[in-house]
mmCIF file of C-alpha atoms in Angstrom:
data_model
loop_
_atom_site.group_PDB
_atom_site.id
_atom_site.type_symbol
_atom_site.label_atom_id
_atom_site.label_comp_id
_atom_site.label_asym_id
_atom_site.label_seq_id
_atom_site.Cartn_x
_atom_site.Cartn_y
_atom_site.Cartn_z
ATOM 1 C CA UNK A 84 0.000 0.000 0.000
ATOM 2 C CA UNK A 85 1.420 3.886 -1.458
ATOM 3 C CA UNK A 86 1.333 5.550 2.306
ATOM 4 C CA UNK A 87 0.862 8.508 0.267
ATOM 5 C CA UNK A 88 -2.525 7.700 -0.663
ATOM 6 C CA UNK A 89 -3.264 6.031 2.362
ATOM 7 C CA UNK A 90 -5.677 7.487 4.925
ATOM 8 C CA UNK A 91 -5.167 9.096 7.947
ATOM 9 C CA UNK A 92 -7.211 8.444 10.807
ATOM 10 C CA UNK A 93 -6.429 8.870 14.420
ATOM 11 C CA UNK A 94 -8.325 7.192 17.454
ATOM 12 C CA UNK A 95 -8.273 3.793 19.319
ATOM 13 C CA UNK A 96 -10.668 0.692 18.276
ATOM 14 C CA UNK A 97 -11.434 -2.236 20.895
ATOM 15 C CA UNK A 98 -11.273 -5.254 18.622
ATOM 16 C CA UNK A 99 -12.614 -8.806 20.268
ATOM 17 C CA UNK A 100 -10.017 -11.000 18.915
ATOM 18 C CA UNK A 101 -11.411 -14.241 18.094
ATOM 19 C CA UNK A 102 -9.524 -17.262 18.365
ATOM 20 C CA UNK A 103 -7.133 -18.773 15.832
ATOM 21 C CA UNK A 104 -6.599 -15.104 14.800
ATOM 22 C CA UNK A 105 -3.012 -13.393 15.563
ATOM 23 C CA UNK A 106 -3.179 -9.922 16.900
ATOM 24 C CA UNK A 107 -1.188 -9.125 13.998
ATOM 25 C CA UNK A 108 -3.427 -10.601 11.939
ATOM 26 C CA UNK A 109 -6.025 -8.226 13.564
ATOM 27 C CA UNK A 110 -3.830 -5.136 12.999
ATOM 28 C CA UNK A 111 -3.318 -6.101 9.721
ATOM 29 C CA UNK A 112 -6.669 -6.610 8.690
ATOM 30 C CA UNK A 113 -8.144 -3.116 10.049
ATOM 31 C CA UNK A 114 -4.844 -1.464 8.095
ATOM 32 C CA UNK A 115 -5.439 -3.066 4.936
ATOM 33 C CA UNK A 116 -9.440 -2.736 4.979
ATOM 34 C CA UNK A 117 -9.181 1.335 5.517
ATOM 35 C CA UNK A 118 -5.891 1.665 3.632
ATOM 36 C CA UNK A 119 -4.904 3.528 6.612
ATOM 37 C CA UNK A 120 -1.057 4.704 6.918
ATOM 38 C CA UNK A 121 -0.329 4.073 10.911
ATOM 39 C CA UNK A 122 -1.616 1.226 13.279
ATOM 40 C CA UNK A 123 -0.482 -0.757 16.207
ATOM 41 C CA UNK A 124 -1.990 -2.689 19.429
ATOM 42 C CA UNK A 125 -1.353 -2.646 22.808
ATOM 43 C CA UNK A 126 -0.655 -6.289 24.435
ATOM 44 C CA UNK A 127 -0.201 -9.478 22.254
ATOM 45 C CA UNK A 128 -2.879 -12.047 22.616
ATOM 46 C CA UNK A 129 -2.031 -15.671 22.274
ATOM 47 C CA UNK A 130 -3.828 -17.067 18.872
ATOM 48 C CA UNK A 131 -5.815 -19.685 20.946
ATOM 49 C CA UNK A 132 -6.957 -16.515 23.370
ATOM 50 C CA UNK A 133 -9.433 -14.321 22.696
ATOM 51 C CA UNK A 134 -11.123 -10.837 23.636
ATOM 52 C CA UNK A 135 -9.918 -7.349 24.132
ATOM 53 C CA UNK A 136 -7.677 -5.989 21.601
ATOM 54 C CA UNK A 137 -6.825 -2.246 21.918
ATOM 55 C CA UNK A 138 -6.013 -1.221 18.008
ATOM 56 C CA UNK A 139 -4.171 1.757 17.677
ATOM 57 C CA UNK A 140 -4.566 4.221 15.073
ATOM 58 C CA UNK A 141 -2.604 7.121 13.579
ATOM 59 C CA UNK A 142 -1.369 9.505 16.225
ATOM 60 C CA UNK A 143 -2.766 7.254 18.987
ATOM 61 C CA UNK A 144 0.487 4.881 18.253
ATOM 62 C CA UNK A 145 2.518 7.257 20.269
ATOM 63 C CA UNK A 146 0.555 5.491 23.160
ATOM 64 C CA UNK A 147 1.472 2.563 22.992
ATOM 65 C CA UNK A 148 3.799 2.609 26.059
ATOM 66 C CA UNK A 149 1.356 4.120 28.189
ATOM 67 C CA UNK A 150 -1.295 2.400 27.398
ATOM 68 C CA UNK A 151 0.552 -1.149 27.296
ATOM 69 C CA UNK A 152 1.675 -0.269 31.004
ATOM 70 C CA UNK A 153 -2.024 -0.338 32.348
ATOM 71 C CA UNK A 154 -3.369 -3.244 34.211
ATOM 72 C CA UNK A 155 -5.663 -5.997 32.360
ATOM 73 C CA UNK A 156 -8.095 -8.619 33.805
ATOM 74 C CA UNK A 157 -8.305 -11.902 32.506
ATOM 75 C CA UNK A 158 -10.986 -15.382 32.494
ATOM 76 C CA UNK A 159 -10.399 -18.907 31.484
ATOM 77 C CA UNK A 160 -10.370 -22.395 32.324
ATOM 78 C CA UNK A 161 -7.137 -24.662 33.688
ATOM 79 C CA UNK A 162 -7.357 -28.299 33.097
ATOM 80 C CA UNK A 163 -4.961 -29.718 36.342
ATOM 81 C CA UNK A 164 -2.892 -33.365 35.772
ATOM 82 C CA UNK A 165 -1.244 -32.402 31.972
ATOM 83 C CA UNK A 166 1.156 -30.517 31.462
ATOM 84 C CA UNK A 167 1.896 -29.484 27.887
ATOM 85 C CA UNK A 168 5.352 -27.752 25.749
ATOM 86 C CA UNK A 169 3.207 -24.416 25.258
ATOM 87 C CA UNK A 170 1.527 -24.503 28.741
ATOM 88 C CA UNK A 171 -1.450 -24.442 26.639
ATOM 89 C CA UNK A 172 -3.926 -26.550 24.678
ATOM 90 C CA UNK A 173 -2.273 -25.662 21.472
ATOM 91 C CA UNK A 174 0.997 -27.690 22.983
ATOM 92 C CA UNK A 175 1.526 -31.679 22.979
ATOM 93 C CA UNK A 176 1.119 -32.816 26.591
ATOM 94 C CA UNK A 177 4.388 -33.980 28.102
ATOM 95 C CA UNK A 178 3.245 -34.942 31.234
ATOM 96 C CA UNK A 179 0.471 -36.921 32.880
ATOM 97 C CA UNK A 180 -0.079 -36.933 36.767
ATOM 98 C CA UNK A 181 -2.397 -37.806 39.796
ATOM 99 C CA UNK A 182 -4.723 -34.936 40.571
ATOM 100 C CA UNK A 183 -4.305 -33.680 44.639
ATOM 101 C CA UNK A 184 -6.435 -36.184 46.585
ATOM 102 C CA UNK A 185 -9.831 -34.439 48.678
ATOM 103 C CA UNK A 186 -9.292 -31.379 46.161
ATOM 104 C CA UNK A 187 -11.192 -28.656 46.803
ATOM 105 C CA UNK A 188 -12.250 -25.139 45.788
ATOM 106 C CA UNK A 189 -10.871 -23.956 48.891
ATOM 107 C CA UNK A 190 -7.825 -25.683 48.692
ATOM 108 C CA UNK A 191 -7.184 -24.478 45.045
ATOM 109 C CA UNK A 192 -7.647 -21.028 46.137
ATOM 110 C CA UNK A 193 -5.375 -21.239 49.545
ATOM 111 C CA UNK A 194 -2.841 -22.423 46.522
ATOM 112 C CA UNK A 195 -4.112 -19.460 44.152
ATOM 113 C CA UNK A 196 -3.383 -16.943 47.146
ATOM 114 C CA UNK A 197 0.076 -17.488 47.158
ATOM 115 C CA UNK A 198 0.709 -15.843 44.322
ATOM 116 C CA UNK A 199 -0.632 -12.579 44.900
ATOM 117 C CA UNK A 200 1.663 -9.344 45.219
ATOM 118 C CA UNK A 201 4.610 -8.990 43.720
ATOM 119 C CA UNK A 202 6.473 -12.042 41.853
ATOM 120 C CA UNK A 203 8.801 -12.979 39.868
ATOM 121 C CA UNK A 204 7.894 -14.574 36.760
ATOM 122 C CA UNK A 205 9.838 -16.975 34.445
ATOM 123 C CA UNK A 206 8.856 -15.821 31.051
ATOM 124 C CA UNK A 207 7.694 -19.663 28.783
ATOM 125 C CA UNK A 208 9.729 -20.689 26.233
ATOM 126 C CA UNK A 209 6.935 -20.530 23.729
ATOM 127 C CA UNK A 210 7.301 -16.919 23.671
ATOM 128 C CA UNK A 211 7.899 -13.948 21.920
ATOM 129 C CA UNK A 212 10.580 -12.499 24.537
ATOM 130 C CA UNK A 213 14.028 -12.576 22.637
ATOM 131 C CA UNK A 214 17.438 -13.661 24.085
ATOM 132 C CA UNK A 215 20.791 -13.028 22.707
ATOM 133 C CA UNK A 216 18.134 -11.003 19.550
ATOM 134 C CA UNK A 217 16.565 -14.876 19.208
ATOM 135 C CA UNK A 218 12.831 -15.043 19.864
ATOM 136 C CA UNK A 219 12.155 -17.636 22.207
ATOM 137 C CA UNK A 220 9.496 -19.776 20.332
ATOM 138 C CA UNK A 221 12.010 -19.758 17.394
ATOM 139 C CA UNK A 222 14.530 -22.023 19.801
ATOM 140 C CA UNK A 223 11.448 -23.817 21.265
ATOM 141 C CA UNK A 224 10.798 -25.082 17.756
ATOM 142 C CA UNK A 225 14.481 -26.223 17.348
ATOM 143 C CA UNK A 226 13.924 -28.310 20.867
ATOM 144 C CA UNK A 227 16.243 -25.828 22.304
ATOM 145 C CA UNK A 228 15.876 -24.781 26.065
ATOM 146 C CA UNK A 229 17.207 -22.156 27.399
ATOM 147 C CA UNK A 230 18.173 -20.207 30.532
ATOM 148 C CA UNK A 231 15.087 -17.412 30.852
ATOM 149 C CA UNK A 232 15.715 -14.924 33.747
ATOM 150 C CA UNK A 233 12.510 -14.721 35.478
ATOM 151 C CA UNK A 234 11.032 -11.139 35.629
ATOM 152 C CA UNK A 235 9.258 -9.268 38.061
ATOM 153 C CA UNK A 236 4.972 -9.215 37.714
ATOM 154 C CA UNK A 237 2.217 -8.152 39.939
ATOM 155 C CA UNK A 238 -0.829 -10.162 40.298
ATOM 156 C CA UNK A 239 -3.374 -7.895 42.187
ATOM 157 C CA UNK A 240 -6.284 -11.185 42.286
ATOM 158 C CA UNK A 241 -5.857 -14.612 41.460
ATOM 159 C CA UNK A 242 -10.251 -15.833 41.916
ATOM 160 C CA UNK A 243 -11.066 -19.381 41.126
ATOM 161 C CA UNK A 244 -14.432 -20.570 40.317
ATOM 162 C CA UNK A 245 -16.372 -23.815 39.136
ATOM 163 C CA UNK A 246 -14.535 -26.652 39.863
ATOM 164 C CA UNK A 247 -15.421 -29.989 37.346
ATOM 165 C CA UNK A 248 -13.153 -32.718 37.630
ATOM 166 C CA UNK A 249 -9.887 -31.563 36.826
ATOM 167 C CA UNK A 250 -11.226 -27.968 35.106
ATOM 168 C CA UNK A 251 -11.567 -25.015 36.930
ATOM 169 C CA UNK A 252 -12.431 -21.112 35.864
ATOM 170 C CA UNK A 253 -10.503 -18.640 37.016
ATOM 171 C CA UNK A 254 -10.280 -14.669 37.012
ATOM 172 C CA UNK A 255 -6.682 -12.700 37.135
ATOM 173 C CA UNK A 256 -6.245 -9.055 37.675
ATOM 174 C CA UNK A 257 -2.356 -8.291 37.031
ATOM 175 C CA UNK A 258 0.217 -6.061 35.561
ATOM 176 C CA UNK A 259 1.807 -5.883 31.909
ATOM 177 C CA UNK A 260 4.357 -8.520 30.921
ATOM 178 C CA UNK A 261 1.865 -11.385 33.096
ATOM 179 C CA UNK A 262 2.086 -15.046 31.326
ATOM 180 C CA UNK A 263 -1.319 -16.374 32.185
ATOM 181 C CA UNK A 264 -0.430 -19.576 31.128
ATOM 182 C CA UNK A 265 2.509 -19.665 33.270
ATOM 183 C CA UNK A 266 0.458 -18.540 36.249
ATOM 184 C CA UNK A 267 -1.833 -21.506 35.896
ATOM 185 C CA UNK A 268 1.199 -23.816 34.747
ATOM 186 C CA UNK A 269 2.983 -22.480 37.945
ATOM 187 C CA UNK A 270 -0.283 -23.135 40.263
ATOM 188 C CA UNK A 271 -0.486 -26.472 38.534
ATOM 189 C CA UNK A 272 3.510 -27.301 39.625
ATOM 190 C CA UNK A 273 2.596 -26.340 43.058
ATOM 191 C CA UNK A 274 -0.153 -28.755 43.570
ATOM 192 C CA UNK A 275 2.280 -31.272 41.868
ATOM 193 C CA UNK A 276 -0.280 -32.413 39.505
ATOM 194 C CA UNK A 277 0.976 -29.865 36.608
ATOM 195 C CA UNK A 278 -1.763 -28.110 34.573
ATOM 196 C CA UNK A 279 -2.456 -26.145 31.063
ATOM 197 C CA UNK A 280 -4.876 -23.723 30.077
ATOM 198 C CA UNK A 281 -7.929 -24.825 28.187
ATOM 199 C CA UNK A 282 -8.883 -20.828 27.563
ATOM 200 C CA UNK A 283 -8.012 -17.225 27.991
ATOM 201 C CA UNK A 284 -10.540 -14.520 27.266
ATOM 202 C CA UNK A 285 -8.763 -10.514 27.899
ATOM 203 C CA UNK A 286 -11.681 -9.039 29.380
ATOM 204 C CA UNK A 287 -10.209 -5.293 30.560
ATOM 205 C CA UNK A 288 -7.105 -3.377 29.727
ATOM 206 C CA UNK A 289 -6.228 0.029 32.029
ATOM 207 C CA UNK A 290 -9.831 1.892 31.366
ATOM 208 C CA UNK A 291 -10.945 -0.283 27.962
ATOM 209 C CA UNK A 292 -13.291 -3.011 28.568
ATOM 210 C CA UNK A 293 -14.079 -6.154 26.408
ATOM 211 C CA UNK A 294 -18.016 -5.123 26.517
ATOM 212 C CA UNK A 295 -17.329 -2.105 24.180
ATOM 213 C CA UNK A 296 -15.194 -4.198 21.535
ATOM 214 C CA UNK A 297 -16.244 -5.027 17.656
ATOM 215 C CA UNK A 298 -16.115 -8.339 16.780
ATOM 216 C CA UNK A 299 -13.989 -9.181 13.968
ATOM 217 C CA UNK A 300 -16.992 -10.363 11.616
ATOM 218 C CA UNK A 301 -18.586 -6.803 12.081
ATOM 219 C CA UNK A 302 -15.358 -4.839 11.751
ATOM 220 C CA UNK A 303 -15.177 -6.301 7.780
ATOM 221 C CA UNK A 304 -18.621 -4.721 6.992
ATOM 222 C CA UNK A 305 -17.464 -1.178 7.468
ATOM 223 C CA UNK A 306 -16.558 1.544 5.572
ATOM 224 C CA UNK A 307 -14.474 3.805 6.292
ATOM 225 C CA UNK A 308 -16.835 6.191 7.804
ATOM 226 C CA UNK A 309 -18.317 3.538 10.046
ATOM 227 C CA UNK A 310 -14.475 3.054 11.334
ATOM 228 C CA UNK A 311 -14.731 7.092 12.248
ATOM 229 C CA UNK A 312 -18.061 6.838 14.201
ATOM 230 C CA UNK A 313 -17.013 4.023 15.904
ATOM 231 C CA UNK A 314 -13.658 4.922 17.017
ATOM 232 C CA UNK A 315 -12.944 6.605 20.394
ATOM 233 C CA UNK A 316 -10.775 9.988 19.817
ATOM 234 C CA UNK A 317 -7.761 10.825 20.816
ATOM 235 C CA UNK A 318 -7.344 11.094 25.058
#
């Protein structure tokens, strides 16, 4: 796309991301439909997640640091006793084990607790988080491991909810740069049973909540003056 004939249109749009869909993919589809000349997001969503995507466009890039450095809420499910390469459902499983005997809601959530505050977080190697200028998932691929210094995250709640079997729902309120998988894989390695995530739905991010977001599906029947009513201006 000539930038020079591109439009120009400055504002944020809250995608829902759907699953199987790349946030790039997202991004990409909003800058190619409005030939627009500037976009960007704030916060990566796994392709097997879904929910709130903030889109930024034109002179709203600039806030991408700002906005990235809010806090975000999160829902989904963790399936305890498999754990997989990805810490996901997208991963093979590697390992099988017992579930906790007499396990409980309560006893999940005494568990959950102990990860509230400030922690320190080692980042998966199915990631995007580059060492030595090498993403991570790029070694992961090659069946290469290697040393990932943990980093520090706050997680303000930790809620779980519904128990079935070996499922059960959970809400997390934390701060930029939080795995969710590895929060659930990490809860799952301290009951010793291991454990995966079976969803993730981004529900907030700082001020921006998933209930005002466009799905996808609705997004493609615009033109480029429904893009500019339904846009929120510039803060």
């Amino acid at each position: 796309m000539n930038r020079k004939n591109a439009n120009h249109v400055d504002g944020i749009l809250l995608v829902d991301k759907p699953a199987d869909w790349t946030s790039f993919d997202v991004v990409n589809l909003i800058r190619r439909q409005f030939h627009l000349d500037k976009t960007g997001h704030c916060g990566t969503l796994d392709p097997f997640a879904t929910g709130l995507l903030v889109v930024l466009l034109g002179k709203a890039t600039r806030l991408q640091d700002s906005l990235m450095a809010q806090e975000k809420t999160y829902s989904g499910t963790l399936r305890l006793g498999e754990e997989t390469e990805t810490e996901d459902l997208t991963g093979t499983i590697v390992r099988t084990l017992p579930l906790p005997p007499e396990l409980t809601l309560e006893s999940l959530q005494r568990q959950a607790d102990t990860f509230l505050g400030d922690i320190l977080q080692r980042p998966p190697m199915h990631s995007a988080i580059k060492i030595h200028g090498q993403p991570l998932y790029k070694l992961a691929r090659k069946g290469q491991e290697v040393e990932r210094p943990p980093r520090p995250v706050h997680i303000r709640s930790f809620q779980l909810q519904n128990l079935r079997g070996a499922e059960v729902d959970f809400r997390v309120e934390c701060s930029k740069g939080t795995y969710i998988r590895t929060l659930g894989a990490d809860l799952g390695r301290k009951l010793g049973c291991g454990g995966h995530l079976r969803s993730l739905r981004r529900l907030r991010s700082g001020d921006h909540k998933v209930e005002d977001a466009f799905p996808v599906e609705l997004i493609r029947t615009w033109d480029l003056d429904a893009l500019q009513a339904h846009r929120e201006p510039l803060p």
